[in-house]
Amino acid sequence: MSTRAQFFIGGRFRTADHVEPVLEAATGEFLGDGASATEADVDAAVAAARVALLDWQSASPDHRAEILTAFAAALDQRARGTAELVTRENGMPMSLSRGANGRFPAALFRYYAQLITETPIEEIRPSMIGHTIVRREAVGVVAAIVPWNYPQALAAFKLAPALAAGCTVVLKAAPETALDALVFAEAAEEAGLPPGVLNVVAGGASAGAYLVAHPGVDKVTFTGSTAAGRIIGEVCGRLLRPVTLELGGKSAAIILDDADLDATMKGLRNASFVNNGQTCHLSSRILAPRSRYDEVLAALVDMVDGLKVGDPLDTATDIGPLVSARQRDRVLGYIAAGNSSSAKLVVGGSVPADQPRGWFVSPTVFADVNNGDRIAQEEIFGPVLAVVPYDGDEEAIALANASEFGLAGTVWSTDDERGTEVARAVRTGTIGVNDYQLDFRAPFGGVKSSGIGRELGPEGLEAFFTLKSIYRVGPADS
């Protein structure tokens, strides 16, 4: 990969006029120059996507699938290096990055390559006057805006189905992870993706805002904060532009009174601390039954004490650094808010003494949290848990639902049916019983302030189609 700050526009790499340094999360040291898009760069990327649209959307599903399969192979070839690069950019532990940034994107491209060949482009329905052809057509030029926390996986959430559907795309990467975004450009070039079908730029909020409102864009798909999502939703509403928004969360882990705590703690290591807490679907509110409250709290403290904090490139590391000094300070600010409340800090709560470089925060647990406290209601995006006591399943469900968010959640019980009934009662887009693992064959997304629309599964492909009804008189075979 080139060390120069570059974009990929119209099938060519272009050296950026404006750069922003990318720093290594574990050390704070310079990692590389990231390209920073200007309005002229965004204009060029959108123009290239519009030029390429007609031919790409007219290509057969089999042809698009063939190129997407080659795209997946090109990503596979780069998987090891990509995983390491992302870990250095954002602090994701290598044990996670190898899957999330290495293997997963290629698997998703293969999934949608197969799905597009199995999805009927047209279907015929009988009507009062004859029949109607209902036709799926590519929605057009897509602005895909992705955050820094899972840059490869979340880009693949958008790129794979959009390209499969026949859309052309402008991918806007976050400045913190501008370097790894070019892996998609390299893979596109190697796979023979026609020029302009995928364009890759990076930049901050101003570049994203300009892209969202660009007259050459037909659809926006965004993953990021709820605050940014509200602004994007307002713009798209005014423009009558379709939008998919995957936003924040403050999900609850409901530990029922019959839970196996050993198994629950093993599951919460991932469900509550994955990617150093920089994950939108974390179960970061722990709802614990009063009848076993002290037992649950002791188990949580033991689990947290057993987490290894350190170099994210070490596959034995559980908790690496946060992405930036700004993010570290944000998380420390929430810890200060917790300390100012009636909650009790029981473990963590500071920068680890043995990590003088980089942007580390110790995994932290607050007990006796009021469900209305800031640390129980606002998305912290760091390794901080709030433990809230409850009495009875009904109160647990009410507390879980007493949130502006509704993205994810978990229920922990030795009775799968009981756990599933509780899961059904939680108002959320996704929820796990005794685990939480995304299934790329099923829809992912949120309700309330956690977003609009769904990604993954067949529903993720449908999001990039527009439907046309062609009314015809006479029998269907005419």
Coordinates of C-alpha atoms in Angstrom, one line a residue, residues 40-446:
A40 CA -13.8 19.3 -5.2
D41 CA -12.7 15.8 -4.3
V42 CA -16.3 14.8 -3.4
D43 CA -17.6 16.4 -6.6
A44 CA -15.1 14.3 -8.6
A45 CA -16.0 11.1 -6.8
V46 CA -19.8 11.6 -7.2
A47 CA -19.3 12.5 -10.9
A48 CA -17.3 9.3 -11.5
A49 CA -20.0 7.3 -9.8
R50 CA -22.8 8.8 -12.0
V51 CA -20.9 8.2 -15.2
A52 CA -20.4 4.5 -14.2
L53 CA -24.0 3.9 -13.0
L54 CA -25.8 3.0 -16.3
D55 CA -23.4 0.3 -17.4
W56 CA -23.1 -1.2 -13.9
Q57 CA -26.8 -1.3 -13.1
S58 CA -27.3 -2.8 -16.6
A59 CA -24.8 -5.6 -16.1
S60 CA -26.3 -9.0 -15.4
P61 CA -26.5 -10.2 -11.8
D62 CA -24.2 -13.1 -12.7
H63 CA -21.6 -10.7 -14.0
R64 CA -21.8 -8.5 -10.9
A65 CA -21.6 -11.6 -8.8
E66 CA -18.4 -12.8 -10.6
I67 CA -16.7 -9.5 -10.0
L68 CA -17.8 -9.4 -6.3
T69 CA -16.4 -12.9 -5.9
A70 CA -13.1 -11.7 -7.3
F71 CA -13.3 -8.7 -5.0
A72 CA -13.7 -11.1 -2.0
A73 CA -10.6 -13.0 -3.1
A74 CA -8.6 -9.8 -3.3
L75 CA -9.7 -8.9 0.2
D76 CA -8.7 -12.3 1.4
Q77 CA -5.2 -11.9 0.1
R78 CA -4.8 -8.7 2.1
A79 CA -6.6 -9.9 5.2
R80 CA -3.6 -10.3 7.5
G81 CA -2.1 -6.9 6.7
T82 CA -5.5 -5.2 6.8
A83 CA -6.3 -6.5 10.3
E84 CA -2.9 -5.3 11.6
L85 CA -3.3 -1.9 10.0
V86 CA -6.8 -1.3 11.5
T87 CA -5.5 -2.5 14.9
R88 CA -2.8 0.1 14.8
E89 CA -5.2 2.8 13.7
N90 CA -8.0 2.3 16.2
G91 CA -6.7 0.0 18.9
M92 CA -8.9 -3.0 18.2
P93 CA -7.4 -6.2 19.7
M94 CA -5.8 -8.3 17.1
S95 CA -7.8 -11.3 18.2
L96 CA -10.9 -9.5 17.0
S97 CA -9.5 -7.6 14.1
R98 CA -8.4 -10.8 12.3
G99 CA -12.1 -11.7 11.9
A100 CA -13.8 -8.3 11.8
N101 CA -11.4 -6.6 9.5
G102 CA -9.8 -9.6 7.8
R103 CA -12.1 -12.5 7.1
F104 CA -15.6 -11.0 7.6
P105 CA -15.6 -8.4 4.7
A106 CA -14.6 -11.1 2.1
A107 CA -17.3 -13.4 3.5
L108 CA -19.9 -10.7 3.2
F109 CA -19.0 -10.0 -0.4
R110 CA -19.3 -13.7 -1.2
Y111 CA -22.7 -13.8 0.5
Y112 CA -24.1 -11.0 -1.5
A113 CA -22.5 -12.3 -4.7
Q114 CA -24.6 -15.4 -4.3
L115 CA -27.7 -13.7 -3.1
I116 CA -28.0 -11.4 -6.1
T117 CA -28.0 -14.4 -8.4
E118 CA -30.9 -15.9 -6.4
T119 CA -33.0 -12.6 -6.2
P120 CA -35.6 -12.2 -8.9
I121 CA -35.3 -8.9 -10.7
E122 CA -38.9 -9.1 -11.8
E123 CA -42.0 -10.8 -10.7
I124 CA -45.4 -10.9 -12.2
R125 CA -48.6 -10.4 -10.2
P126 CA -52.2 -10.7 -11.5
S127 CA -54.2 -7.5 -11.5
M128 CA -57.7 -6.3 -12.3
I129 CA -56.9 -5.4 -15.9
G130 CA -54.3 -8.0 -16.6
H131 CA -51.0 -8.2 -14.8
T132 CA -48.3 -6.1 -13.2
I133 CA -44.5 -6.6 -13.5
V134 CA -42.9 -5.6 -10.2
R135 CA -39.3 -4.8 -11.0
R136 CA -36.3 -4.2 -8.7
E137 CA -33.9 -1.5 -9.9
A138 CA -30.7 -0.2 -8.4
V139 CA -31.4 2.9 -6.3
G140 CA -28.5 4.8 -8.0
V141 CA -25.4 6.5 -6.6
V142 CA -24.9 5.7 -2.9
A143 CA -23.0 7.8 -0.4
A144 CA -21.7 5.3 2.2
I145 CA -20.3 6.9 5.3
V146 CA -18.6 4.7 7.8
P147 CA -17.0 5.3 11.3
W148 CA -13.6 4.3 12.7
N149 CA -14.6 1.5 15.1
Y150 CA -15.1 -1.3 12.6
P151 CA -14.0 0.4 9.4
Q152 CA -13.6 -2.7 7.2
A153 CA -16.7 -4.6 8.4
L154 CA -19.0 -1.7 8.4
A155 CA -17.9 -0.6 5.0
A156 CA -18.6 -4.1 3.7
F157 CA -22.1 -3.9 5.3
K158 CA -22.7 -1.2 2.7
L159 CA -20.5 -1.9 -0.2
A160 CA -21.3 -5.6 -0.8
P161 CA -25.1 -5.3 -1.1
A162 CA -24.9 -1.9 -2.9
L163 CA -22.6 -3.2 -5.5
A164 CA -24.5 -6.4 -5.8
A165 CA -27.7 -4.5 -6.4
G166 CA -26.1 -2.5 -9.3
C167 CA -25.5 0.8 -7.4
T168 CA -22.3 2.8 -7.7
V169 CA -20.8 4.0 -4.5
V170 CA -18.8 6.8 -2.9
L171 CA -17.3 5.5 0.3
K172 CA -16.4 8.1 2.8
A173 CA -14.0 6.8 5.5
A174 CA -13.3 8.4 8.9
P175 CA -10.1 10.4 9.2
E176 CA -8.9 8.1 12.0
T177 CA -9.0 5.1 9.7
A178 CA -8.3 6.7 6.4
L179 CA -5.4 4.4 5.6
D180 CA -7.2 1.0 5.7
A181 CA -10.0 2.4 3.4
L182 CA -7.7 2.1 0.5
V183 CA -7.7 -1.6 0.8
F184 CA -11.1 -1.6 -0.8
A185 CA -9.7 0.5 -3.7
E186 CA -6.9 -2.0 -4.2
A187 CA -9.3 -4.9 -4.2
A188 CA -11.6 -3.2 -6.6
E189 CA -8.8 -2.5 -9.0
E190 CA -7.6 -6.1 -8.8
A191 CA -11.1 -7.6 -9.2
G192 CA -11.7 -5.6 -12.4
L193 CA -14.5 -3.5 -11.0
P194 CA -15.2 -0.9 -13.7
P195 CA -13.9 2.6 -13.1
G196 CA -16.2 4.8 -11.1
V197 CA -18.3 2.0 -9.7
L198 CA -16.5 2.3 -6.3
N199 CA -14.8 5.6 -5.3
V200 CA -13.0 5.9 -2.0
V201 CA -12.4 9.2 -0.1
A202 CA -11.7 10.0 3.5
G203 CA -12.4 13.1 5.6
G204 CA -14.1 14.6 8.5
A205 CA -17.6 15.9 9.2
S206 CA -17.6 18.7 6.6
A207 CA -16.7 16.2 3.8
G208 CA -19.5 13.9 5.0
A209 CA -22.0 16.7 5.2
Y210 CA -21.2 17.9 1.7
L211 CA -21.5 14.3 0.4
V212 CA -24.9 13.7 2.1
A213 CA -26.4 16.8 0.5
H214 CA -24.8 16.4 -2.9
P215 CA -27.3 16.6 -5.8
G216 CA -25.6 13.6 -7.5
V217 CA -26.4 11.2 -4.7
D218 CA -29.5 9.1 -4.7
K219 CA -29.2 7.3 -1.3
V220 CA -27.3 7.7 1.9
T221 CA -26.2 4.9 4.2
F222 CA -24.5 6.0 7.4
T223 CA -23.2 4.3 10.5
G224 CA -22.2 6.6 13.4
S225 CA -23.5 8.6 16.3
T226 CA -27.1 9.4 16.9
A227 CA -26.3 13.1 16.9
A228 CA -24.8 13.0 13.4
G229 CA -27.6 10.6 12.3
R230 CA -30.3 13.1 13.3
I231 CA -28.6 15.8 11.1
I232 CA -28.2 13.4 8.2
G233 CA -31.8 12.3 8.6
E234 CA -33.0 15.9 8.5
V235 CA -31.1 16.6 5.3
C236 CA -32.3 13.5 3.6
G237 CA -35.9 14.2 4.7
R238 CA -35.8 17.6 3.2
L239 CA -34.3 16.2 -0.1
L240 CA -36.7 13.2 -0.1
R241 CA -33.6 11.1 -0.3
P242 CA -33.7 7.5 1.0
V243 CA -31.4 6.9 4.0
T244 CA -30.3 4.0 6.2
L245 CA -29.1 5.1 9.6
E246 CA -27.3 2.7 12.0
L247 CA -26.8 4.7 15.1
G248 CA -25.9 4.5 18.8
G249 CA -27.0 2.2 21.6
K250 CA -27.1 1.8 25.3
S251 CA -28.2 -1.8 25.4
A252 CA -29.1 -3.8 28.5
A253 CA -27.8 -7.2 29.6
I254 CA -30.6 -8.7 31.6
I255 CA -29.2 -11.3 34.0
L256 CA -32.2 -13.4 35.2
D257 CA -32.2 -14.9 38.7
D258 CA -31.6 -18.4 37.3
A259 CA -28.5 -17.5 35.3
D260 CA -25.4 -19.5 35.3
L261 CA -23.0 -16.8 36.3
D262 CA -19.8 -18.5 35.1
A263 CA -21.3 -18.9 31.6
T264 CA -22.8 -15.4 31.8
M265 CA -19.5 -13.8 32.6
K266 CA -17.8 -15.6 29.8
G267 CA -20.4 -14.3 27.4
L268 CA -20.2 -10.7 28.8
R269 CA -16.5 -10.5 28.2
N270 CA -17.5 -10.2 24.5
A271 CA -21.0 -8.7 24.7
S272 CA -20.0 -5.9 27.1
F273 CA -16.3 -5.2 26.3
V274 CA -15.7 -6.1 22.7
N275 CA -13.4 -3.8 20.8
N276 CA -12.5 -1.9 24.1
G277 CA -16.1 -0.8 24.5
Q278 CA -16.0 1.0 21.1
T279 CA -19.0 -1.0 19.8
C280 CA -22.6 0.3 19.2
H281 CA -24.3 -2.9 20.3
L282 CA -22.6 -3.4 23.6
S283 CA -24.5 -4.6 26.6
S284 CA -23.2 -1.8 28.7
R285 CA -26.1 -1.6 31.2
I286 CA -26.1 -4.7 33.4
L287 CA -29.5 -5.4 35.0
A288 CA -28.9 -7.6 38.0
P289 CA -31.6 -9.2 40.2
R290 CA -31.6 -8.0 43.8
S291 CA -31.8 -11.6 45.0
R292 CA -28.4 -12.3 43.6
Y293 CA -27.0 -8.7 43.3
D294 CA -23.9 -9.1 45.4
E295 CA -23.1 -12.4 43.7
V296 CA -23.5 -10.9 40.2
L297 CA -21.4 -7.9 41.2
A298 CA -18.6 -10.1 42.6
A299 CA -18.6 -12.1 39.4
L300 CA -18.3 -9.0 37.3
V301 CA -15.4 -7.7 39.3
D302 CA -13.6 -11.0 38.9
M303 CA -14.2 -11.0 35.2
V304 CA -13.0 -7.5 34.7
D305 CA -9.9 -8.1 36.9
G306 CA -9.1 -11.0 34.6
L307 CA -9.1 -8.9 31.4
K308 CA -5.6 -8.3 30.0
V309 CA -5.1 -4.6 29.1
G310 CA -2.2 -3.9 26.8
D311 CA -0.7 -4.0 23.3
P312 CA -3.6 -4.6 20.8
L313 CA -1.2 -6.4 18.4
D314 CA -0.7 -9.1 21.1
T315 CA -3.4 -11.8 20.4
A316 CA -3.6 -12.4 24.2
T317 CA -4.8 -8.8 24.8
D318 CA -8.5 -8.3 25.8
I319 CA -8.6 -4.5 26.1
G320 CA -6.5 -2.3 23.9
P321 CA -6.4 1.5 23.7
L322 CA -9.2 3.8 22.6
V323 CA -9.0 5.3 19.1
S324 CA -7.8 8.8 20.1
A325 CA -6.9 11.2 22.9
R326 CA -10.3 12.8 22.3
Q327 CA -12.2 9.5 22.8
R328 CA -10.2 8.7 25.9
D329 CA -11.0 12.1 27.4
R330 CA -14.7 11.6 26.5
V331 CA -14.7 8.2 28.4
L332 CA -12.9 9.7 31.4
G333 CA -15.4 12.5 31.5
Y334 CA -18.2 9.9 31.8
I335 CA -16.3 8.2 34.6
A336 CA -16.1 11.5 36.4
A337 CA -19.8 11.9 36.0
G338 CA -20.3 8.4 37.5
N339 CA -18.1 9.4 40.4
S340 CA -20.2 12.5 40.9
S341 CA -23.5 10.5 41.1
S342 CA -24.7 8.2 43.8
A343 CA -23.2 5.2 42.0
K344 CA -20.3 3.3 43.4
L345 CA -17.1 2.7 41.5
V346 CA -16.0 -0.9 42.2
V347 CA -13.2 -1.5 39.7
G348 CA -11.2 0.5 37.2
G349 CA -12.0 4.2 36.7
S350 CA -8.7 5.6 35.4
V351 CA -5.8 5.3 32.9
P352 CA -3.8 2.1 33.6
A353 CA -0.5 3.0 35.4
D354 CA 1.4 0.6 33.2
Q355 CA 0.3 2.1 30.0
P356 CA 2.0 5.5 29.8
R357 CA 1.6 5.8 26.0
G358 CA -1.4 5.6 23.8
W359 CA -5.1 6.2 24.9
F360 CA -5.9 3.5 27.4
V361 CA -8.7 3.4 29.9
S362 CA -9.0 0.6 32.4
P363 CA -12.2 -1.5 32.2
T364 CA -14.6 0.0 34.7
V365 CA -17.6 -1.1 36.6
F366 CA -20.1 1.1 38.5
A367 CA -22.5 -0.5 41.0
D368 CA -25.8 0.7 42.5
V369 CA -26.5 2.9 39.4
N370 CA -29.8 4.6 39.0
N371 CA -31.2 3.8 35.5
G372 CA -31.8 7.5 35.0
D373 CA -28.1 8.4 35.5
R374 CA -26.1 9.7 32.6
I375 CA -23.8 6.6 32.7
A376 CA -26.9 4.4 32.3
Q377 CA -28.6 6.5 29.6
E378 CA -25.8 7.9 27.4
E379 CA -23.6 6.0 25.0
I380 CA -20.1 6.1 26.5
F381 CA -18.3 4.2 23.8
G382 CA -15.6 2.8 26.1
P383 CA -15.0 0.0 28.6
V384 CA -17.5 1.2 31.2
L385 CA -20.4 -0.8 32.7
A386 CA -23.3 0.4 34.8
V387 CA -24.9 -2.2 37.1
V388 CA -28.6 -1.5 37.9
P389 CA -30.5 -3.6 40.4
Y390 CA -34.1 -4.8 39.7
D391 CA -36.9 -6.9 41.3
G392 CA -38.6 -9.4 39.0
D393 CA -38.7 -9.9 35.2
E394 CA -41.3 -7.2 34.6
E395 CA -39.1 -4.5 36.2
A396 CA -36.1 -5.8 34.3
I397 CA -38.0 -5.4 31.0
A398 CA -39.2 -2.0 32.0
L399 CA -35.7 -0.8 32.8
A400 CA -34.3 -2.2 29.6
N401 CA -37.0 -0.3 27.6
A402 CA -36.5 2.9 29.6
S403 CA -33.9 4.2 27.1
E404 CA -34.0 6.4 24.1
F405 CA -32.0 3.7 22.3
G406 CA -33.0 0.3 20.9
L407 CA -30.2 -1.3 19.0
A408 CA -29.3 -4.5 20.8
G409 CA -29.3 -6.3 24.2
T410 CA -28.8 -9.7 25.8
V411 CA -30.7 -12.0 28.2
W412 CA -28.9 -14.5 30.4
S413 CA -30.8 -17.5 31.8
T414 CA -30.5 -21.3 32.1
D415 CA -34.1 -21.5 30.7
D416 CA -33.9 -20.7 27.0
E417 CA -37.7 -20.3 26.7
R418 CA -37.9 -17.9 29.6
G419 CA -35.0 -16.0 28.2
T420 CA -36.5 -15.8 24.8
E421 CA -39.9 -14.6 26.2
V422 CA -38.0 -11.8 28.0
A423 CA -36.1 -11.0 24.8
R424 CA -39.4 -10.7 22.9
A425 CA -40.6 -8.1 25.3
V426 CA -37.5 -5.8 25.0
R427 CA -38.1 -3.0 22.4
T428 CA -34.9 -3.4 20.3
G429 CA -33.8 -4.2 16.8
T430 CA -31.5 -7.2 17.9
I431 CA -31.1 -9.2 21.0
G432 CA -29.2 -12.3 22.1
V433 CA -30.1 -15.1 24.5
N434 CA -27.0 -16.3 26.4
D435 CA -24.8 -14.8 23.7
Y436 CA -24.6 -12.0 21.2
Q437 CA -23.2 -12.6 17.7
L438 CA -24.2 -10.8 14.6
D439 CA -25.6 -13.2 11.9
F440 CA -24.9 -11.7 8.4
R441 CA -27.9 -13.6 7.1
A442 CA -30.3 -11.8 9.3
P443 CA -31.2 -8.0 9.5
F444 CA -29.3 -5.8 11.8
G445 CA -30.4 -2.3 12.9
G446 CA -32.2 -0.4 15.6

